[in-house]
Short mmCIF file of C-alpha atoms in Angstrom, two decimals:
data_model
loop_
_atom_site.label_atom_id
_atom_site.label_comp_id
_atom_site.label_asym_id
_atom_site.label_seq_id
_atom_site.Cartn_x
_atom_site.Cartn_y
_atom_site.Cartn_z
CA MET A 1 0.03 0.08 0.50
CA ALA A 2 1.14 3.40 -0.41
CA GLU A 3 2.31 5.32 1.56
CA LEU A 4 0.27 8.58 3.06
CA PRO A 5 0.48 12.46 2.67
CA ARG A 6 2.83 13.49 6.42
CA THR A 7 1.69 16.97 5.65
CA VAL A 8 -2.38 18.60 4.06
CA ALA A 9 -2.79 21.54 3.74
CA ILE A 10 -7.14 22.28 2.70
CA VAL A 11 -7.15 24.28 1.00
CA GLY A 12 -11.23 26.49 1.26
CA HIS A 13 -13.41 24.72 4.86
CA GLY A 14 -16.90 24.53 4.18
CA LEU A 15 -18.47 21.49 4.80
CA ILE A 16 -16.04 18.96 2.14
CA GLY A 17 -12.66 20.82 3.21
CA GLY A 18 -13.50 20.42 7.02
CA SER A 19 -14.84 16.97 6.99
CA ILE A 20 -11.54 16.06 5.01
CA ALA A 21 -9.79 17.74 7.57
CA LEU A 22 -12.12 16.07 10.49
CA ALA A 23 -11.57 12.23 8.73
CA LEU A 24 -7.64 12.71 8.83
CA ASP A 25 -7.36 14.08 11.80
CA ALA A 26 -9.24 11.25 12.89
CA LEU A 27 -6.84 8.42 11.52
CA ALA A 28 -4.62 6.22 14.06
CA SER A 29 -1.56 8.45 12.77
CA PRO A 30 -3.17 11.23 11.29
CA PRO A 31 -0.98 13.40 9.17
CA MET A 32 -0.12 17.44 9.97
CA VAL A 33 -3.36 19.18 8.15
CA ILE A 34 -3.23 23.02 6.74
CA THR A 35 -6.24 24.33 5.90
CA VAL A 36 -5.62 27.43 4.45
CA ASP A 37 -9.03 30.14 4.14
CA GLN A 38 -7.01 33.57 2.73
CA ASP A 39 -4.91 34.33 -0.35
CA GLU A 40 -2.16 35.35 2.41
CA ASP A 41 -2.13 32.41 3.78
CA LEU A 42 -0.55 30.53 0.30
CA GLY A 43 2.53 29.66 1.56
CA LYS A 44 1.06 27.58 4.07
CA THR A 45 1.13 24.61 1.41
CA ALA A 46 4.99 24.95 0.82
CA GLY A 47 6.36 22.22 1.42
CA ALA A 48 3.77 19.78 2.01
CA ASP A 49 3.23 16.60 0.05
CA LEU A 50 -0.16 16.17 -0.77
CA VAL A 51 -2.96 20.23 -1.01
CA VAL A 52 -6.17 19.83 -1.69
CA LEU A 53 -7.94 22.49 -3.25
CA ALA A 54 -10.94 22.22 -2.24
CA ALA A 55 -13.29 25.57 -2.21
CA PRO A 56 -15.99 26.67 -5.42
CA ILE A 57 -15.01 24.83 -8.59
CA SER A 58 -14.20 29.30 -10.25
CA GLU A 59 -12.46 30.72 -6.65
CA ASN A 60 -10.23 26.26 -6.99
CA LEU A 61 -9.49 27.11 -10.71
CA ARG A 62 -7.92 30.38 -9.46
CA ILE A 63 -6.46 29.24 -6.24
CA LEU A 64 -4.43 26.75 -8.67
CA SER A 65 -2.93 29.52 -11.18
CA LEU A 66 -1.73 30.94 -7.91
CA ILE A 67 -0.63 27.82 -5.61
CA PRO A 68 2.16 27.16 -8.27
CA GLY A 69 4.83 30.18 -6.77
CA HIS A 70 4.82 28.38 -3.88
CA LEU A 71 4.94 25.07 -4.20
CA SER A 72 7.75 22.65 -3.30
CA ALA A 73 8.76 19.58 -6.08
CA GLY A 74 7.59 16.82 -3.58
CA THR A 75 4.16 18.63 -3.80
CA LEU A 76 0.46 16.79 -5.19
CA ILE A 77 -2.56 19.05 -6.38
CA THR A 78 -6.03 17.90 -5.68
CA ASP A 79 -9.33 19.16 -6.08
CA THR A 80 -12.89 18.19 -5.47
CA GLY A 81 -15.36 20.44 -7.52
CA SER A 82 -17.78 19.15 -9.14
CA ALA A 83 -16.79 18.96 -12.49
CA LYS A 84 -13.23 17.94 -13.55
CA ALA A 85 -12.00 18.19 -17.95
CA GLY A 86 -11.50 22.25 -17.39
CA ILE A 87 -9.29 22.43 -14.19
CA VAL A 88 -7.96 18.88 -15.68
CA ALA A 89 -7.33 21.29 -18.15
CA ALA A 90 -5.71 24.31 -17.00
CA ALA A 91 -3.49 22.01 -14.80
CA ALA A 92 -2.62 20.81 -17.58
CA GLN A 93 -1.25 24.50 -18.76
CA LEU A 94 0.76 24.77 -15.35
CA PRO A 95 4.68 24.58 -15.50
CA PRO A 96 5.36 20.78 -15.56
CA HIS A 97 6.49 20.78 -11.50
CA VAL A 98 3.59 21.20 -10.60
CA ARG A 99 1.99 17.90 -10.38
CA PHE A 100 -2.70 17.55 -10.21
CA ILE A 101 -5.02 14.89 -10.59
CA GLY A 102 -8.64 16.07 -10.24
CA GLY A 103 -10.92 14.81 -7.64
CA HIS A 104 -14.62 14.52 -6.58
CA PRO A 105 -15.81 12.83 -3.97
CA MET A 106 -19.42 11.46 -3.96
CA ALA A 107 -21.21 12.68 -0.81
CA GLY A 108 -22.82 15.88 0.65
CA ALA A 109 -25.52 16.52 3.66
CA ALA A 110 -28.15 18.88 3.23
CA ALA A 111 -26.50 21.46 4.87
CA ALA A 112 -23.26 23.69 3.26
CA GLY A 113 -20.76 25.19 5.11
CA ARG A 114 -18.33 24.01 7.68
CA LEU A 115 -20.10 23.92 10.85
CA ALA A 116 -22.55 20.84 8.79
CA ALA A 117 -18.42 18.99 8.45
CA ARG A 118 -18.13 15.75 9.82
CA PRO A 119 -15.45 12.93 10.52
CA ASP A 120 -18.39 9.89 8.77
CA LEU A 121 -18.75 12.39 5.73
CA PHE A 122 -17.71 9.52 3.64
CA ALA A 123 -17.87 6.69 4.43
CA GLY A 124 -18.26 3.88 1.67
CA ARG A 125 -19.60 7.16 -0.78
CA ARG A 126 -17.45 6.55 -4.32
CA TRP A 127 -14.08 9.26 -4.04
CA ILE A 128 -14.03 10.02 -8.19
CA LEU A 129 -9.87 10.35 -9.03
CA THR A 130 -9.02 11.67 -12.73
CA PRO A 131 -6.60 11.35 -13.99
CA ASP A 132 -4.30 11.79 -17.25
CA SER A 133 -1.61 11.00 -19.79
CA GLN A 134 0.47 12.67 -17.56
CA SER A 135 0.08 11.98 -14.82
CA ARG A 136 2.45 9.56 -12.38
CA GLN A 137 0.89 5.66 -10.91
CA ALA A 138 2.87 6.37 -7.61
CA ASP A 139 0.53 10.19 -7.73
CA LEU A 140 -2.47 8.36 -8.79
CA ALA A 141 -1.77 4.82 -5.50
CA GLY A 142 -1.63 7.83 -2.44
CA LEU A 143 -4.84 8.94 -3.87
CA CYS A 144 -6.23 6.51 -3.33
CA ALA A 145 -4.19 5.28 -0.58
CA LEU A 146 -5.70 8.78 1.71
CA VAL A 147 -9.12 8.10 0.14
CA GLU A 148 -9.30 5.37 1.51
CA ALA A 149 -8.15 5.37 4.64
CA ILE A 150 -11.29 8.18 5.40
CA GLY A 151 -13.34 5.54 4.50
CA ALA A 152 -14.42 6.10 0.27
CA VAL A 153 -13.91 3.99 -2.46
CA PRO A 154 -11.92 5.40 -4.15
CA HIS A 155 -13.04 5.41 -8.83
CA VAL A 156 -10.52 6.03 -11.72
CA MET A 157 -11.67 7.48 -14.46
CA ASP A 158 -11.68 9.77 -17.50
CA ALA A 159 -12.25 13.45 -16.86
CA ALA A 160 -14.23 13.93 -19.35
CA GLU A 161 -16.24 10.97 -19.08
CA HIS A 162 -16.93 11.89 -15.93
CA ASP A 163 -18.93 15.03 -16.44
CA ARG A 164 -20.51 13.56 -18.77
CA LEU A 165 -22.55 11.28 -16.54
CA ILE A 166 -22.82 14.09 -13.63
CA ALA A 167 -24.55 15.93 -16.07
CA PHE A 168 -27.41 13.83 -16.56
CA VAL A 169 -26.73 12.07 -12.66
CA SER A 170 -26.39 15.21 -10.89
CA HIS A 171 -26.77 18.13 -12.71
CA LEU A 172 -30.51 17.84 -14.16
CA PRO A 173 -32.09 16.57 -12.03
CA GLN A 174 -31.27 19.54 -9.93
CA LEU A 175 -32.74 21.33 -12.70
CA THR A 176 -35.22 19.55 -14.00
CA ILE A 177 -36.46 19.58 -10.03
CA SER A 178 -36.04 23.05 -9.34
CA ALA A 179 -37.70 23.45 -13.23
CA LEU A 180 -40.64 21.39 -11.66
CA MET A 181 -41.32 23.64 -8.80
CA HIS A 182 -40.43 26.55 -10.64
CA VAL A 183 -43.26 26.11 -12.88
CA ALA A 184 -45.45 23.83 -10.83
CA GLY A 185 -45.35 27.42 -7.76
CA GLU A 186 -45.47 29.76 -10.76
CA ALA A 187 -48.72 27.92 -11.75
CA ALA A 188 -51.27 27.76 -8.71
CA GLY A 189 -50.51 29.04 -6.31
CA GLU A 190 -49.88 28.56 -2.62
CA SER A 191 -53.23 27.21 -2.64
CA GLY A 192 -53.73 25.39 -5.58
CA LEU A 193 -50.18 23.86 -4.21
CA GLN A 194 -52.50 21.91 -1.68
CA LEU A 195 -53.96 20.15 -3.83
CA ALA A 196 -50.73 17.90 -4.06
CA GLY A 197 -50.36 14.50 -2.89
CA SER A 198 -46.34 13.21 -1.75
CA GLY A 199 -45.24 13.38 -5.01
CA LEU A 200 -44.50 16.28 -6.06
CA HIS A 201 -43.32 17.48 -1.90
CA ASP A 202 -41.06 14.02 -2.16
CA SER A 203 -40.18 14.41 -6.32
CA THR A 204 -38.60 17.99 -4.81
CA ARG A 205 -36.62 17.80 -2.18
CA LEU A 206 -33.68 18.96 -4.94
CA ALA A 207 -35.29 22.40 -4.66
CA ALA A 208 -34.00 24.31 -2.00
CA SER A 209 -30.81 23.85 -3.25
CA PRO A 210 -28.15 27.17 -2.89
CA ALA A 211 -29.19 29.56 -6.53
CA PRO A 212 -25.47 30.26 -6.28
CA LEU A 213 -23.90 27.42 -5.65
CA TRP A 214 -25.36 25.84 -8.98
CA ARG A 215 -25.23 28.59 -11.27
CA GLU A 216 -21.55 27.98 -10.93
CA ILE A 217 -21.85 24.77 -11.18
CA VAL A 218 -23.68 24.89 -14.56
CA GLY A 219 -20.73 26.93 -15.29
CA SER A 220 -18.48 24.79 -14.60
CA ASN A 221 -19.89 22.49 -17.32
CA ARG A 222 -22.23 24.09 -19.67
CA THR A 223 -21.61 22.00 -23.34
CA ASN A 224 -22.75 18.67 -21.25
CA ILE A 225 -25.49 19.85 -19.01
CA ASP A 226 -26.79 21.19 -22.34
CA ALA A 227 -26.89 17.98 -23.73
CA ALA A 228 -28.67 16.34 -20.72
CA LEU A 229 -31.60 19.08 -20.92
CA ASP A 230 -31.66 18.69 -24.64
CA GLU A 231 -32.34 15.15 -24.02
CA LEU A 232 -34.56 16.43 -21.30
CA ILE A 233 -36.85 18.53 -23.26
CA ALA A 234 -36.80 15.49 -26.36
CA ALA A 235 -38.40 13.40 -23.95
CA LEU A 236 -41.36 16.03 -22.70
CA GLN A 237 -41.45 16.51 -26.13
CA ARG A 238 -42.30 12.86 -27.20
CA MET A 239 -44.13 12.21 -24.19
CA ARG A 240 -45.99 16.09 -25.14
CA ASN A 241 -47.11 14.69 -28.47
CA ASP A 242 -47.97 11.05 -27.95
CA GLU A 243 -51.04 10.90 -29.06
CA GLY A 244 -52.64 7.60 -30.45
CA THR A 245 -48.80 6.32 -30.14
CA ASP A 246 -47.35 4.56 -27.70
CA ARG A 247 -44.27 6.60 -27.36
CA LEU A 248 -45.25 8.01 -23.16
CA GLU A 249 -46.36 3.94 -22.03
CA SER A 250 -42.70 3.16 -24.10
CA ILE A 251 -40.95 6.09 -21.13
CA PHE A 252 -42.34 5.27 -18.16
CA THR A 253 -41.59 1.28 -18.76
CA SER A 254 -37.89 2.54 -19.68
CA ALA A 255 -38.64 4.55 -16.29
CA ALA A 256 -39.27 1.90 -14.48
CA ARG A 257 -36.67 -0.56 -15.04
CA TRP A 258 -33.66 3.05 -14.69
CA LYS A 259 -35.90 3.29 -11.47
CA GLU A 260 -35.46 -0.30 -9.74
CA ARG A 261 -32.04 -0.47 -10.95
CA LEU A 262 -30.98 2.58 -9.32
CA GLY A 263 -32.85 1.27 -6.89
CA MET B 1 -75.97 18.47 9.18
CA ALA B 2 -76.68 16.43 6.33
CA GLU B 3 -78.90 12.61 6.68
CA LEU B 4 -75.13 9.94 5.58
CA PRO B 5 -76.59 7.84 2.54
CA ARG B 6 -78.18 4.50 3.54
CA THR B 7 -76.94 1.80 1.31
CA VAL B 8 -73.69 2.86 -1.18
CA ALA B 9 -72.96 1.08 -3.77
CA ILE B 10 -69.16 1.08 -4.71
CA VAL B 11 -68.31 0.13 -8.84
CA GLY B 12 -64.95 -1.54 -9.10
CA HIS B 13 -62.85 -2.42 -5.62
CA GLY B 14 -59.21 -1.33 -5.77
CA LEU B 15 -57.07 0.88 -3.77
CA ILE B 16 -59.93 3.64 -3.89
CA GLY B 17 -63.23 1.44 -3.69
CA GLY B 18 -62.36 -0.67 -1.27
CA SER B 19 -60.37 1.84 1.17
CA ILE B 20 -64.55 3.66 1.27
CA ALA B 21 -65.77 -0.12 1.64
CA LEU B 22 -63.63 -0.78 4.19
CA ALA B 23 -64.32 2.85 6.27
CA LEU B 24 -67.94 3.49 5.46
CA ASP B 25 -67.92 -0.25 7.55
CA ALA B 26 -65.69 0.90 9.93
CA LEU B 27 -68.55 3.65 11.62
CA ALA B 28 -70.78 3.69 14.08
CA SER B 29 -73.37 3.41 11.86
CA PRO B 30 -72.84 1.99 8.82
CA PRO B 31 -74.40 2.54 5.79
CA MET B 32 -75.31 -1.04 3.71
CA VAL B 33 -72.62 -1.16 1.29
CA ILE B 34 -72.97 -2.94 -2.84
CA THR B 35 -69.72 -4.14 -4.24
CA VAL B 36 -69.78 -3.84 -8.13
CA ASP B 37 -66.89 -5.59 -10.32
CA GLN B 38 -68.90 -7.20 -13.45
CA ASP B 39 -71.15 -5.70 -15.27
CA GLU B 40 -73.74 -7.83 -15.33
CA ASP B 41 -73.80 -6.67 -11.04
CA LEU B 42 -75.25 -3.55 -12.31
CA GLY B 43 -78.82 -4.13 -11.08
CA LYS B 44 -77.23 -4.32 -8.04
CA THR B 45 -77.11 -0.35 -7.86
CA ALA B 46 -80.55 -1.20 -8.32
CA GLY B 47 -82.65 1.54 -5.06
CA ALA B 48 -78.44 2.81 -3.76
CA ASP B 49 -78.65 6.26 -3.12
CA LEU B 50 -75.49 6.68 -3.37
CA VAL B 51 -73.35 5.10 -6.34
CA VAL B 52 -69.03 5.24 -6.01
CA LEU B 53 -67.40 5.07 -8.93
CA ALA B 54 -64.46 4.08 -8.39
CA ALA B 55 -62.87 2.32 -11.86
CA PRO B 56 -60.28 3.39 -13.45
CA ILE B 57 -60.78 6.96 -15.22
CA SER B 58 -62.38 5.61 -18.90
CA GLU B 59 -64.23 3.10 -17.45
CA ASN B 60 -65.73 4.71 -15.04
CA LEU B 61 -66.89 6.51 -18.17
CA ARG B 62 -68.58 3.12 -19.21
CA ILE B 63 -70.56 2.34 -16.52
CA LEU B 64 -71.60 6.17 -16.31
CA SER B 65 -73.03 5.20 -19.60
CA LEU B 66 -74.64 1.96 -19.38
CA ILE B 67 -75.80 2.50 -15.22
CA PRO B 68 -79.68 5.28 -16.06
CA GLY B 69 -81.24 2.53 -17.59
CA HIS B 70 -80.97 0.82 -13.08
CA LEU B 71 -81.75 3.46 -11.11
CA SER B 72 -84.41 5.05 -9.26
CA ALA B 73 -84.98 8.05 -8.66
CA GLY B 74 -83.61 8.53 -5.17
CA THR B 75 -80.18 7.85 -6.64
CA LEU B 76 -76.91 10.26 -6.27
CA ILE B 77 -73.15 9.61 -8.16
CA THR B 78 -70.27 9.99 -7.38
CA ASP B 79 -66.39 9.15 -8.88
CA THR B 80 -63.51 9.14 -7.41
CA GLY B 81 -61.16 9.50 -10.88
CA SER B 82 -58.79 12.44 -10.22
CA ALA B 83 -59.44 14.37 -13.28
CA LYS B 84 -63.08 15.85 -13.40
CA ALA B 85 -64.09 17.94 -17.22
CA GLY B 86 -64.95 15.01 -19.07
CA ILE B 87 -67.10 13.01 -16.38
CA VAL B 88 -68.69 16.21 -15.31
CA ALA B 89 -70.04 17.14 -18.76
CA ALA B 90 -70.81 13.33 -19.89
CA ALA B 91 -73.36 13.56 -16.80
CA ALA B 92 -73.91 16.55 -18.37
CA GLN B 93 -75.90 14.88 -21.27
CA LEU B 94 -77.40 12.12 -19.59
CA PRO B 95 -81.53 12.31 -18.43
CA PRO B 96 -82.84 14.56 -16.00
CA HIS B 97 -83.16 12.42 -12.85
CA VAL B 98 -78.92 11.08 -13.07
CA ARG B 99 -78.10 13.46 -9.85
CA PHE B 100 -74.39 13.24 -10.23
CA ILE B 101 -71.07 15.88 -8.88
CA GLY B 102 -68.38 14.44 -9.67
CA GLY B 103 -65.03 13.88 -6.34
CA HIS B 104 -61.22 12.99 -6.33
CA PRO B 105 -59.86 11.17 -2.52
CA MET B 106 -56.79 13.06 -2.63
CA ALA B 107 -55.35 9.75 -1.41
CA GLY B 108 -53.17 7.38 -2.57
CA ALA B 109 -50.14 4.81 -1.41
CA ALA B 110 -47.18 2.58 -2.82
CA ALA B 111 -49.10 -0.33 -3.70
CA ALA B 112 -52.57 0.06 -5.98
CA GLY B 113 -55.20 -2.57 -6.00
CA ARG B 114 -57.53 -3.86 -3.46
CA LEU B 115 -55.30 -5.79 -1.68
CA ALA B 116 -53.50 -2.75 -0.27
CA ALA B 117 -57.50 -1.21 0.92
CA ARG B 118 -56.97 0.40 4.31
CA PRO B 119 -60.14 1.94 6.34
CA ASP B 120 -57.76 5.11 7.26
CA LEU B 121 -56.18 5.94 3.68
CA PHE B 122 -58.43 9.32 3.87
CA ALA B 123 -57.79 10.08 7.10
CA GLY B 124 -56.64 14.05 7.53
CA ARG B 125 -56.61 14.09 2.96
CA ARG B 126 -58.98 16.50 0.86
CA TRP B 127 -61.87 15.23 -1.14
CA ILE B 128 -62.62 17.59 -4.01
CA LEU B 129 -66.01 17.41 -5.18
CA THR B 130 -66.80 19.44 -8.03
CA PRO B 131 -70.66 20.53 -8.22
CA ASP B 132 -72.19 22.35 -10.60
CA SER B 133 -74.27 24.52 -12.06
CA GLN B 134 -77.38 21.84 -12.04
CA SER B 135 -76.26 20.30 -9.24
CA ARG B 136 -78.31 20.04 -6.19
CA GLN B 137 -77.80 21.22 -2.74
CA ALA B 138 -78.50 18.46 -0.79
CA ASP B 139 -77.00 16.15 -3.38
CA LEU B 140 -73.68 18.81 -2.44
CA ALA B 141 -74.27 18.37 1.31
CA GLY B 142 -75.03 14.86 1.54
CA LEU B 143 -71.43 14.01 0.35
CA CYS B 144 -69.57 16.70 2.26
CA ALA B 145 -71.22 14.65 4.82
CA LEU B 146 -70.28 11.17 3.94
CA VAL B 147 -66.51 11.85 3.05
CA GLU B 148 -66.42 14.01 6.90
CA ALA B 149 -67.98 10.27 8.40
CA ILE B 150 -65.13 8.45 6.85
CA GLY B 151 -61.95 10.94 7.94
CA ALA B 152 -61.62 13.60 4.56
CA VAL B 153 -62.22 17.37 4.42
CA PRO B 154 -64.34 17.67 1.70
CA HIS B 155 -63.28 20.74 -0.58
CA VAL B 156 -65.14 21.82 -3.51
CA MET B 157 -64.11 23.54 -6.92
CA ASP B 158 -64.69 24.12 -10.17
CA ALA B 159 -64.31 20.55 -12.07
CA ALA B 160 -62.19 22.19 -14.89
CA GLU B 161 -60.12 24.55 -12.45
CA HIS B 162 -59.24 21.10 -10.60
CA ASP B 163 -58.12 19.90 -13.95
CA ARG B 164 -55.54 22.07 -14.78
CA LEU B 165 -54.03 21.80 -10.94
CA ILE B 166 -54.09 18.69 -10.87
CA ALA B 167 -52.45 18.66 -14.36
CA PHE B 168 -49.80 21.27 -12.43
CA VAL B 169 -48.94 19.34 -8.82
CA SER B 170 -49.42 16.14 -10.31
CA HIS B 171 -49.62 14.85 -13.97
CA LEU B 172 -46.77 16.59 -14.47
CA PRO B 173 -45.39 15.92 -11.37
CA GLN B 174 -45.02 12.06 -12.27
CA LEU B 175 -44.17 13.23 -16.37
CA THR B 176 -41.01 14.36 -15.47
CA ILE B 177 -39.83 12.58 -12.67
CA SER B 178 -40.21 9.72 -15.75
CA ALA B 179 -38.45 11.15 -18.54
CA LEU B 180 -36.18 12.66 -16.15
CA MET B 181 -35.10 8.82 -15.32
CA HIS B 182 -35.76 8.16 -18.98
CA VAL B 183 -33.49 10.36 -19.74
CA ALA B 184 -30.14 9.12 -17.50
CA GLY B 185 -30.86 6.12 -17.54
CA GLU B 186 -30.22 5.40 -21.22
CA ALA B 187 -27.62 8.51 -20.46
CA ALA B 188 -25.20 7.14 -18.36
CA GLY B 189 -25.67 3.61 -18.20
CA GLU B 190 -26.07 0.42 -15.19
CA SER B 191 -23.11 1.98 -14.69
CA GLY B 192 -22.91 5.35 -14.57
CA LEU B 193 -25.95 5.37 -12.14
CA GLN B 194 -23.67 4.33 -9.51
CA LEU B 195 -22.22 8.47 -9.84
CA ALA B 196 -25.89 8.81 -8.66
CA GLY B 197 -26.01 11.14 -5.47
CA SER B 198 -29.00 10.99 -3.10
CA GLY B 199 -30.46 13.71 -5.05
CA LEU B 200 -31.75 11.37 -7.69
CA HIS B 201 -32.83 8.55 -5.73
CA ASP B 202 -35.04 11.08 -3.49
CA SER B 203 -36.20 12.88 -6.58
CA THR B 204 -37.00 9.53 -8.64
CA ARG B 205 -39.19 7.56 -6.80
CA LEU B 206 -43.06 7.83 -9.05
CA ALA B 207 -40.34 7.03 -11.80
CA ALA B 208 -42.10 2.86 -10.57
CA SER B 209 -44.75 3.90 -10.99
CA PRO B 210 -47.10 1.92 -13.27
CA ALA B 211 -47.36 3.06 -17.17
CA PRO B 212 -50.69 1.47 -18.55
CA LEU B 213 -52.93 3.65 -15.13
CA TRP B 214 -51.17 6.83 -16.10
CA ARG B 215 -51.76 5.91 -19.89
CA GLU B 216 -55.19 6.24 -18.93
CA ILE B 217 -54.46 9.48 -16.51
CA VAL B 218 -52.73 11.53 -19.09
CA GLY B 219 -55.31 10.78 -21.76
CA SER B 220 -58.04 11.82 -19.16
CA ASN B 221 -56.59 15.60 -18.98
CA ARG B 222 -54.61 15.48 -22.35
CA THR B 223 -55.04 19.85 -22.46
CA ASN B 224 -54.38 21.07 -19.72
CA ILE B 225 -51.17 18.21 -19.74
CA ASP B 226 -49.94 19.53 -22.72
CA ALA B 227 -50.12 22.98 -20.91
CA ALA B 228 -48.57 21.86 -18.26
CA LEU B 229 -45.54 19.97 -20.30
CA ASP B 230 -45.12 23.30 -22.72
CA GLU B 231 -44.84 25.54 -19.68
CA LEU B 232 -41.99 22.98 -18.10
CA ILE B 233 -40.32 22.78 -21.45
CA ALA B 234 -39.41 27.14 -21.15
CA ALA B 235 -38.70 26.82 -18.53
CA LEU B 236 -35.22 24.49 -19.25
CA GLN B 237 -35.34 26.11 -22.33
CA ARG B 238 -34.25 29.05 -19.95
CA MET B 239 -32.39 27.47 -18.38
CA ARG B 240 -30.56 26.25 -21.61
CA ASN B 241 -29.72 29.72 -23.04
CA ASP B 242 -28.93 31.66 -20.27
CA GLU B 243 -25.86 31.86 -20.36
CA GLY B 244 -24.51 36.21 -19.34
CA THR B 245 -28.30 36.34 -18.20
CA ASP B 246 -29.64 35.43 -14.47
CA ARG B 247 -32.46 33.11 -15.63
CA LEU B 248 -31.77 29.93 -14.55
CA GLU B 249 -30.24 31.37 -10.65
CA SER B 250 -34.15 33.63 -10.91
CA ILE B 251 -36.21 30.36 -11.73
CA PHE B 252 -33.27 27.99 -8.73
CA THR B 253 -34.93 31.01 -7.00
CA SER B 254 -38.36 30.62 -7.59
CA ALA B 255 -37.72 27.57 -7.06
CA ALA B 256 -37.28 27.46 -4.08
CA ARG B 257 -39.66 29.93 -2.22
CA TRP B 258 -42.15 27.04 -3.62
CA LYS B 259 -40.64 24.29 -2.44
CA GLU B 260 -40.73 26.44 1.61
CA ARG B 261 -44.27 26.74 1.33
CA LEU B 262 -44.91 23.55 -0.08
CA GLY B 263 -43.29 21.53 2.94
#
């Protein structure tokens, strides 16, 4: 098994960064954990074996461009953003001594922010890693070991394929539920919503998600999300014009089959 | 308070019809309950004070056209279908001695069918009643009393407005969730779905709904459902083309506000 890093710098300290810090502190032989929240403190990352960029996606990209001046040669950088192609491409443009492997822990909580952080946030959850052709096998093995140490299941995947899949299984559901809640609320109003059964209630938990966060996420994966929206719009149009056909029934049958596999 | 019917005939004996029968049987002074499942038995409805059509919508329409020959003058008919304008209009075409007031109990269960029936299915749930200009006040008062007796909350509403609202708060959510699960499953495949977090899982409970049932429901409220689908498609298209605008954010903000009111 690969050796764990002795010093980990975590940049950005919300739900994900805070939970990584707590999970590392709980290890039998915890690494030294340095948390960085301001540009002035980026110098603290010097000498770290691993830097984890755990700020919002646009912040991670900005910090990635600032950080090379602070790094020693032995430092690996990873991130935790939900879109990977952009930051992997940006990292490839940096000087050769900057080693970067993208990451995406598939974990979340109803509440965001540092106060919601917990050491078991990643227990049993997938943690996607997206090495590219420049990545070193030893770096990937080290990241896998770290991810496993804090209870997650590492899963290696191509960055572009990751972004395409996430558009369909994470970003599209969020946009769809928000659009549905918006349209139903505007059309039915407060009294009309009282006619809703448990179906609308159970389906729309995601509609409470914060708008600014999602504006940024959508911006980071725009092309894939637009393609996913196009597919959904086409399916809804097939349902709309199904008079005398079995298109509605075939979509329902397909949906029930996929739901059974999803659980 | 209006008098309860002494004899109730229930035509169709699935989840709703079965639960009405159980709820009536549990009353302190239960009416005589006659259950009818076959056309040959429609004669049993003769002399009933109330006939409840609790079969699927197209069956209710068919039975409504057969039943006048069997009825005595004192019989009121109601139904339990999730679309009201069609059956209210059909009832208005029947001979004047046929008295009809549409109904829609807002209750359901994960499982359909007679075996899932329970006497408390309607406890605390709304029961929409849609009288029209021909309806007698005494008939409406009697139905309200019956609905209250079995624990539901009667709510009088115009049939067309009911159908418009239900399209947005019940039918549209079902179609949207089935389309979403279909599109996500087809694009991501079984391995891709394993990247889904709890968001997709929690949002797609409705995707397990039976296709034939929904084909019929959609057929019964086609115009309103098409209008609702158009609104959703328009919202998704605004999200798709939001580059440099705040359209995505305004839909998210509206959705979060309506979700807070929905609960």
